[in-house]
Amino acid sequence: VDEVWRAHVSTVIVDPSGAAAVNSPFVFARLFTVLRRRFVKLTREACHHFSEGMEEVTSRMFELVDLLQNQVECPFVYLDSEVLLSSQLLEHHKFCIIEMNENFLLYTTKRDAVLQRLEAIKVNLRRSGSLSSSEVLEAPPVRESKDVVLAWNLYRLHFQLLLLFSSYHKMVRVLQTARTLKSVTDLSTSLNEKISEIRAALNACEWKTPQVEAHFANAPDPFMVSRAAAVQSLEDCLRHHQPIQALQYLHLYRRKWFNEMFGASEEDDLGVLLTVCAKALTEGRSNCVMFGQTDLTLESADQKLMIMNMQLLSILKKLDN
């Protein structure tokens, strides 16, 4: 995913047509999903290695993880290259992409710093396991110092993730200005109706309801259909209000075309189906935009992340005193 993002950035910067730029929201959404998953895993592992006296930091970190997992997401955004060109937003979009990429590169640097500190603590723990009881008595101050350094590194990593998400938010705000143009058709209402249907189907799949199991019994052989026919079958399911069947087909097609247009995991389900839906809604049209709704607006997500960041900063400053 990291390499896909880097390749996308390189293409967008030199592409004068806007054909690559229209994919930026989807490519970044997949990147952010993976970064968030890695951050959550890394944070949990780091907190597991904290010694006594770090309980408040651990508690705040877990609250942050919960917020990221359950409330922060990138809304679906669709627009065609005609919108970017007619609204003269392409160059603004490129500047947003450059800023997002700078924040991404800084994030990877800070992530490496956390990994290095975490490994140092693991080495220290392995070393303390081979020390005598008198030597162990001298180890805690060193251990506590390493814990505080690791906590600060985690804080900086979180703050960089916040900056990355905020730069994405900035890109979306820039793109949303196209909605005010008379030449642009806003299909967001139709899209958000589909979002509600697909989310309900995702919840049904999560709980393995009898309705889902009944659909599984009539599954097609993914290796007997072409890519175009596969996409058409998804469009047909969504058009006829059959999102559960669309999800079933999507999972089957993913076996044949893994990590391509059908995604790589269930985390991609919503984005893939909305992309298919957007394609169907805009068939035969141009100058169209769509912005999906989320449970938490980008403004609210930004604000909550910033508040939690300031709370964590306050706790860390107390540890330094």
PDB file of N, CA and C in Angstrom, residues 43-109:
ATOM      1  N   THR A  43       0.885   0.629  18.962  1.00  0.00           N
ATOM      2  CA  THR A  43       0.562   1.280  20.229  1.00  0.00           C
ATOM      3  C   THR A  43       0.244   0.248  21.309  1.00  0.00           C
ATOM      4  N   ARG A  44      -0.526  -0.755  20.960  1.00  0.00           N
ATOM      5  CA  ARG A  44      -0.862  -1.797  21.938  1.00  0.00           C
ATOM      6  C   ARG A  44       0.387  -2.541  22.401  1.00  0.00           C
ATOM      7  N   GLU A  45       1.273  -2.836  21.464  1.00  0.00           N
ATOM      8  CA  GLU A  45       2.508  -3.544  21.824  1.00  0.00           C
ATOM      9  C   GLU A  45       3.382  -2.681  22.720  1.00  0.00           C
ATOM     10  N   ALA A  46       3.499  -1.394  22.383  1.00  0.00           N
ATOM     11  CA  ALA A  46       4.327  -0.494  23.194  1.00  0.00           C
ATOM     12  C   ALA A  46       3.771  -0.355  24.605  1.00  0.00           C
ATOM     13  N   CYS A  47       2.471  -0.165  24.728  1.00  0.00           N
ATOM     14  CA  CYS A  47       1.839  -0.020  26.046  1.00  0.00           C
ATOM     15  C   CYS A  47       1.997  -1.287  26.874  1.00  0.00           C
ATOM     16  N   HIS A  48       2.027  -2.434  26.218  1.00  0.00           N
ATOM     17  CA  HIS A  48       2.209  -3.710  26.914  1.00  0.00           C
ATOM     18  C   HIS A  48       3.580  -3.772  27.597  1.00  0.00           C
ATOM     19  N   HIS A  49       4.557  -3.049  27.059  1.00  0.00           N
ATOM     20  CA  HIS A  49       5.911  -3.088  27.605  1.00  0.00           C
ATOM     21  C   HIS A  49       6.202  -1.955  28.581  1.00  0.00           C
ATOM     22  N   PHE A  50       5.224  -1.063  28.807  1.00  0.00           N
ATOM     23  CA  PHE A  50       5.433   0.004  29.779  1.00  0.00           C
ATOM     24  C   PHE A  50       5.516  -0.570  31.191  1.00  0.00           C
ATOM     25  N   SER A  51       6.345   0.026  32.007  1.00  0.00           N
ATOM     26  CA  SER A  51       6.484  -0.411  33.399  1.00  0.00           C
ATOM     27  C   SER A  51       5.486   0.331  34.282  1.00  0.00           C
ATOM     28  N   GLU A  52       5.530   0.074  35.588  1.00  0.00           N
ATOM     29  CA  GLU A  52       4.627   0.739  36.528  1.00  0.00           C
ATOM     30  C   GLU A  52       4.878   2.251  36.509  1.00  0.00           C
ATOM     31  N   GLY A  53       3.800   3.000  36.734  1.00  0.00           N
ATOM     32  CA  GLY A  53       3.904   4.448  36.708  1.00  0.00           C
ATOM     33  C   GLY A  53       3.486   5.051  35.380  1.00  0.00           C
ATOM     34  N   MET A  54       3.206   4.164  34.398  1.00  0.00           N
ATOM     35  CA  MET A  54       2.822   4.643  33.059  1.00  0.00           C
ATOM     36  C   MET A  54       1.342   4.373  32.778  1.00  0.00           C
ATOM     37  N   GLU A  55       0.580   4.084  33.858  1.00  0.00           N
ATOM     38  CA  GLU A  55      -0.826   3.697  33.671  1.00  0.00           C
ATOM     39  C   GLU A  55      -1.662   4.792  33.003  1.00  0.00           C
ATOM     40  N   GLU A  56      -1.421   6.049  33.375  1.00  0.00           N
ATOM     41  CA  GLU A  56      -2.214   7.136  32.796  1.00  0.00           C
ATOM     42  C   GLU A  56      -1.927   7.283  31.304  1.00  0.00           C
ATOM     43  N   VAL A  57      -0.669   7.133  30.926  1.00  0.00           N
ATOM     44  CA  VAL A  57      -0.299   7.192  29.512  1.00  0.00           C
ATOM     45  C   VAL A  57      -0.970   6.046  28.752  1.00  0.00           C
ATOM     46  N   THR A  58      -0.898   4.849  29.340  1.00  0.00           N
ATOM     47  CA  THR A  58      -1.487   3.679  28.694  1.00  0.00           C
ATOM     48  C   THR A  58      -2.990   3.857  28.501  1.00  0.00           C
ATOM     49  N   SER A  59      -3.663   4.361  29.529  1.00  0.00           N
ATOM     50  CA  SER A  59      -5.103   4.576  29.451  1.00  0.00           C
ATOM     51  C   SER A  59      -5.456   5.551  28.335  1.00  0.00           C
ATOM     52  N   ARG A  60      -4.705   6.647  28.242  1.00  0.00           N
ATOM     53  CA  ARG A  60      -4.982   7.651  27.213  1.00  0.00           C
ATOM     54  C   ARG A  60      -4.681   7.100  25.821  1.00  0.00           C
ATOM     55  N   MET A  61      -3.624   6.298  25.725  1.00  0.00           N
ATOM     56  CA  MET A  61      -3.285   5.691  24.438  1.00  0.00           C
ATOM     57  C   MET A  61      -4.389   4.745  23.965  1.00  0.00           C
ATOM     58  N   PHE A  62      -4.935   3.975  24.882  1.00  0.00           N
ATOM     59  CA  PHE A  62      -6.006   3.052  24.509  1.00  0.00           C
ATOM     60  C   PHE A  62      -7.274   3.813  24.090  1.00  0.00           C
ATOM     61  N   GLU A  63      -7.536   4.956  24.731  1.00  0.00           N
ATOM     62  CA  GLU A  63      -8.666   5.787  24.315  1.00  0.00           C
ATOM     63  C   GLU A  63      -8.450   6.312  22.891  1.00  0.00           C
ATOM     64  N   LEU A  64      -7.209   6.658  22.612  1.00  0.00           N
ATOM     65  CA  LEU A  64      -6.862   7.129  21.273  1.00  0.00           C
ATOM     66  C   LEU A  64      -7.069   6.026  20.234  1.00  0.00           C
ATOM     67  N   VAL A  65      -6.623   4.823  20.577  1.00  0.00           N
ATOM     68  CA  VAL A  65      -6.792   3.678  19.687  1.00  0.00           C
ATOM     69  C   VAL A  65      -8.272   3.427  19.405  1.00  0.00           C
ATOM     70  N   ASP A  66      -9.087   3.511  20.445  1.00  0.00           N
ATOM     71  CA  ASP A  66     -10.526   3.291  20.293  1.00  0.00           C
ATOM     72  C   ASP A  66     -11.145   4.349  19.368  1.00  0.00           C
ATOM     73  N   LEU A  67     -10.710   5.592  19.530  1.00  0.00           N
ATOM     74  CA  LEU A  67     -11.212   6.673  18.681  1.00  0.00           C
ATOM     75  C   LEU A  67     -10.843   6.426  17.218  1.00  0.00           C
ATOM     76  N   LEU A  68      -9.599   6.065  16.975  1.00  0.00           N
ATOM     77  CA  LEU A  68      -9.143   5.834  15.605  1.00  0.00           C
ATOM     78  C   LEU A  68      -9.872   4.663  14.957  1.00  0.00           C
ATOM     79  N   GLN A  69     -10.082   3.600  15.728  1.00  0.00           N
ATOM     80  CA  GLN A  69     -10.703   2.404  15.174  1.00  0.00           C
ATOM     81  C   GLN A  69     -12.185   2.581  14.881  1.00  0.00           C
ATOM     82  N   ASN A  70     -12.869   3.302  15.741  1.00  0.00           N
ATOM     83  CA  ASN A  70     -14.335   3.313  15.674  1.00  0.00           C
ATOM     84  C   ASN A  70     -14.971   4.600  15.164  1.00  0.00           C
ATOM     85  N   GLN A  71     -14.220   5.682  15.099  1.00  0.00           N
ATOM     86  CA  GLN A  71     -14.860   6.949  14.739  1.00  0.00           C
ATOM     87  C   GLN A  71     -14.180   7.716  13.608  1.00  0.00           C
ATOM     88  N   VAL A  72     -12.911   7.455  13.365  1.00  0.00           N
ATOM     89  CA  VAL A  72     -12.184   8.218  12.357  1.00  0.00           C
ATOM     90  C   VAL A  72     -12.101   7.428  11.055  1.00  0.00           C
ATOM     91  N   GLU A  73     -12.636   7.992   9.995  1.00  0.00           N
ATOM     92  CA  GLU A  73     -12.558   7.337   8.694  1.00  0.00           C
ATOM     93  C   GLU A  73     -12.544   8.378   7.581  1.00  0.00           C
ATOM     94  N   CYS A  74     -12.049   7.968   6.441  1.00  0.00           N
ATOM     95  CA  CYS A  74     -12.008   8.849   5.270  1.00  0.00           C
ATOM     96  C   CYS A  74     -13.300   8.673   4.475  1.00  0.00           C
ATOM     97  N   PRO A  75     -14.077   9.715   4.298  1.00  0.00           N
ATOM     98  CA  PRO A  75     -15.319   9.585   3.532  1.00  0.00           C
ATOM     99  C   PRO A  75     -15.030   9.293   2.064  1.00  0.00           C
ATOM    100  N   PHE A  76     -15.966   8.637   1.423  1.00  0.00           N
ATOM    101  CA  PHE A  76     -15.827   8.345   0.005  1.00  0.00           C
ATOM    102  C   PHE A  76     -15.978   9.642  -0.794  1.00  0.00           C
ATOM    103  N   VAL A  77     -15.072   9.847  -1.734  1.00  0.00           N
ATOM    104  CA  VAL A  77     -15.102  11.040  -2.588  1.00  0.00           C
ATOM    105  C   VAL A  77     -14.961  10.607  -4.037  1.00  0.00           C
ATOM    106  N   TYR A  78     -15.859  11.105  -4.865  1.00  0.00           N
ATOM    107  CA  TYR A  78     -15.767  10.823  -6.306  1.00  0.00           C
ATOM    108  C   TYR A  78     -15.888  12.123  -7.091  1.00  0.00           C
ATOM    109  N   LEU A  79     -15.032  12.272  -8.086  1.00  0.00           N
ATOM    110  CA  LEU A  79     -15.175  13.334  -9.061  1.00  0.00           C
ATOM    111  C   LEU A  79     -14.424  12.919 -10.314  1.00  0.00           C
ATOM    112  N   ASP A  80     -14.826  13.447 -11.459  1.00  0.00           N
ATOM    113  CA  ASP A  80     -14.149  13.065 -12.691  1.00  0.00           C
ATOM    114  C   ASP A  80     -13.151  14.146 -13.091  1.00  0.00           C
ATOM    115  N   SER A  81     -12.310  13.814 -14.048  1.00  0.00           N
ATOM    116  CA  SER A  81     -11.248  14.735 -14.447  1.00  0.00           C
ATOM    117  C   SER A  81     -11.800  16.021 -15.034  1.00  0.00           C
ATOM    118  N   GLU A  82     -12.997  15.958 -15.646  1.00  0.00           N
ATOM    119  CA  GLU A  82     -13.614  17.167 -16.200  1.00  0.00           C
ATOM    120  C   GLU A  82     -13.881  18.199 -15.109  1.00  0.00           C
ATOM    121  N   VAL A  83     -14.273  17.713 -13.923  1.00  0.00           N
ATOM    122  CA  VAL A  83     -14.518  18.625 -12.805  1.00  0.00           C
ATOM    123  C   VAL A  83     -13.220  19.326 -12.406  1.00  0.00           C
ATOM    124  N   LEU A  84     -12.140  18.565 -12.281  1.00  0.00           N
ATOM    125  CA  LEU A  84     -10.856  19.147 -11.884  1.00  0.00           C
ATOM    126  C   LEU A  84     -10.381  20.189 -12.880  1.00  0.00           C
ATOM    127  N   LEU A  85     -10.582  19.913 -14.158  1.00  0.00           N
ATOM    128  CA  LEU A  85     -10.091  20.826 -15.188  1.00  0.00           C
ATOM    129  C   LEU A  85     -10.994  22.052 -15.333  1.00  0.00           C
ATOM    130  N   SER A  86     -12.316  21.841 -15.355  1.00  0.00           N
ATOM    131  CA  SER A  86     -13.240  22.961 -15.558  1.00  0.00           C
ATOM    132  C   SER A  86     -13.267  23.906 -14.363  1.00  0.00           C
ATOM    133  N   SER A  87     -13.015  23.363 -13.169  1.00  0.00           N
ATOM    134  CA  SER A  87     -13.033  24.187 -11.954  1.00  0.00           C
ATOM    135  C   SER A  87     -11.660  24.737 -11.607  1.00  0.00           C
ATOM    136  N   GLN A  88     -10.666  24.373 -12.431  1.00  0.00           N
ATOM    137  CA  GLN A  88      -9.280  24.810 -12.210  1.00  0.00           C
ATOM    138  C   GLN A  88      -8.759  24.391 -10.837  1.00  0.00           C
ATOM    139  N   LEU A  89      -9.167  23.205 -10.411  1.00  0.00           N
ATOM    140  CA  LEU A  89      -8.744  22.687  -9.108  1.00  0.00           C
ATOM    141  C   LEU A  89      -7.553  21.736  -9.198  1.00  0.00           C
ATOM    142  N   LEU A  90      -7.158  21.378 -10.398  1.00  0.00           N
ATOM    143  CA  LEU A  90      -6.115  20.358 -10.537  1.00  0.00           C
ATOM    144  C   LEU A  90      -4.810  20.774  -9.857  1.00  0.00           C
ATOM    145  N   GLU A  91      -4.380  22.007 -10.074  1.00  0.00           N
ATOM    146  CA  GLU A  91      -3.121  22.457  -9.472  1.00  0.00           C
ATOM    147  C   GLU A  91      -3.245  22.547  -7.950  1.00  0.00           C
ATOM    148  N   HIS A  92      -4.394  23.008  -7.457  1.00  0.00           N
ATOM    149  CA  HIS A  92      -4.623  23.033  -6.006  1.00  0.00           C
ATOM    150  C   HIS A  92      -4.565  21.620  -5.444  1.00  0.00           C
ATOM    151  N   HIS A  93      -5.148  20.701  -6.182  1.00  0.00           N
ATOM    152  CA  HIS A  93      -5.153  19.300  -5.763  1.00  0.00           C
ATOM    153  C   HIS A  93      -3.729  18.761  -5.684  1.00  0.00           C
ATOM    154  N   LYS A  94      -2.905  19.098  -6.653  1.00  0.00           N
ATOM    155  CA  LYS A  94      -1.524  18.620  -6.656  1.00  0.00           C
ATOM    156  C   LYS A  94      -0.760  19.132  -5.440  1.00  0.00           C
ATOM    157  N   PHE A  95      -0.986  20.393  -5.084  1.00  0.00           N
ATOM    158  CA  PHE A  95      -0.324  20.930  -3.894  1.00  0.00           C
ATOM    159  C   PHE A  95      -0.783  20.186  -2.635  1.00  0.00           C
ATOM    160  N   CYS A  96      -2.051  19.844  -2.573  1.00  0.00           N
ATOM    161  CA  CYS A  96      -2.572  19.068  -1.435  1.00  0.00           C
ATOM    162  C   CYS A  96      -1.902  17.706  -1.366  1.00  0.00           C
ATOM    163  N   ILE A  97      -1.735  17.063  -2.519  1.00  0.00           N
ATOM    164  CA  ILE A  97      -1.105  15.744  -2.565  1.00  0.00           C
ATOM    165  C   ILE A  97       0.342  15.822  -2.108  1.00  0.00           C
ATOM    166  N   ILE A  98       1.048  16.872  -2.525  1.00  0.00           N
ATOM    167  CA  ILE A  98       2.440  17.049  -2.088  1.00  0.00           C
ATOM    168  C   ILE A  98       2.504  17.202  -0.572  1.00  0.00           C
ATOM    169  N   GLU A  99       1.593  17.996  -0.004  1.00  0.00           N
ATOM    170  CA  GLU A  99       1.559  18.184   1.455  1.00  0.00           C
ATOM    171  C   GLU A  99       1.234  16.871   2.168  1.00  0.00           C
ATOM    172  N   MET A 100       0.272  16.130   1.646  1.00  0.00           N
ATOM    173  CA  MET A 100      -0.085  14.843   2.241  1.00  0.00           C
ATOM    174  C   MET A 100       1.104  13.879   2.201  1.00  0.00           C
ATOM    175  N   ASN A 101       1.831  13.891   1.100  1.00  0.00           N
ATOM    176  CA  ASN A 101       2.968  12.984   0.978  1.00  0.00           C
ATOM    177  C   ASN A 101       4.091  13.369   1.932  1.00  0.00           C
ATOM    178  N   GLU A 102       4.317  14.675   2.119  1.00  0.00           N
ATOM    179  CA  GLU A 102       5.329  15.110   3.083  1.00  0.00           C
ATOM    180  C   GLU A 102       4.976  14.617   4.487  1.00  0.00           C
ATOM    181  N   ASN A 103       3.706  14.721   4.847  1.00  0.00           N
ATOM    182  CA  ASN A 103       3.275  14.241   6.161  1.00  0.00           C
ATOM    183  C   ASN A 103       3.396  12.723   6.263  1.00  0.00           C
ATOM    184  N   PHE A 104       3.146  12.041   5.158  1.00  0.00           N
ATOM    185  CA  PHE A 104       3.302  10.581   5.143  1.00  0.00           C
ATOM    186  C   PHE A 104       4.766  10.194   5.350  1.00  0.00           C
ATOM    187  N   LEU A 105       5.686  10.873   4.672  1.00  0.00           N
ATOM    188  CA  LEU A 105       7.114  10.561   4.811  1.00  0.00           C
ATOM    189  C   LEU A 105       7.595  10.835   6.238  1.00  0.00           C
ATOM    190  N   LEU A 106       7.124  11.931   6.832  1.00  0.00           N
ATOM    191  CA  LEU A 106       7.481  12.229   8.226  1.00  0.00           C
ATOM    192  C   LEU A 106       6.900  11.181   9.169  1.00  0.00           C
ATOM    193  N   TYR A 107       5.701  10.706   8.836  1.00  0.00           N
ATOM    194  CA  TYR A 107       5.084   9.650   9.651  1.00  0.00           C
ATOM    195  C   TYR A 107       5.946   8.392   9.649  1.00  0.00           C
ATOM    196  N   THR A 108       6.432   7.988   8.485  1.00  0.00           N
ATOM    197  CA  THR A 108       7.264   6.771   8.417  1.00  0.00           C
ATOM    198  C   THR A 108       8.557   6.940   9.222  1.00  0.00           C
ATOM    199  N   THR A 109       9.117   8.151   9.213  1.00  0.00           N
ATOM    200  CA  THR A 109      10.330   8.409  10.001  1.00  0.00           C
ATOM    201  C   THR A 109      10.048   8.277  11.490  1.00  0.00           C
TER     202      THR A 109
END
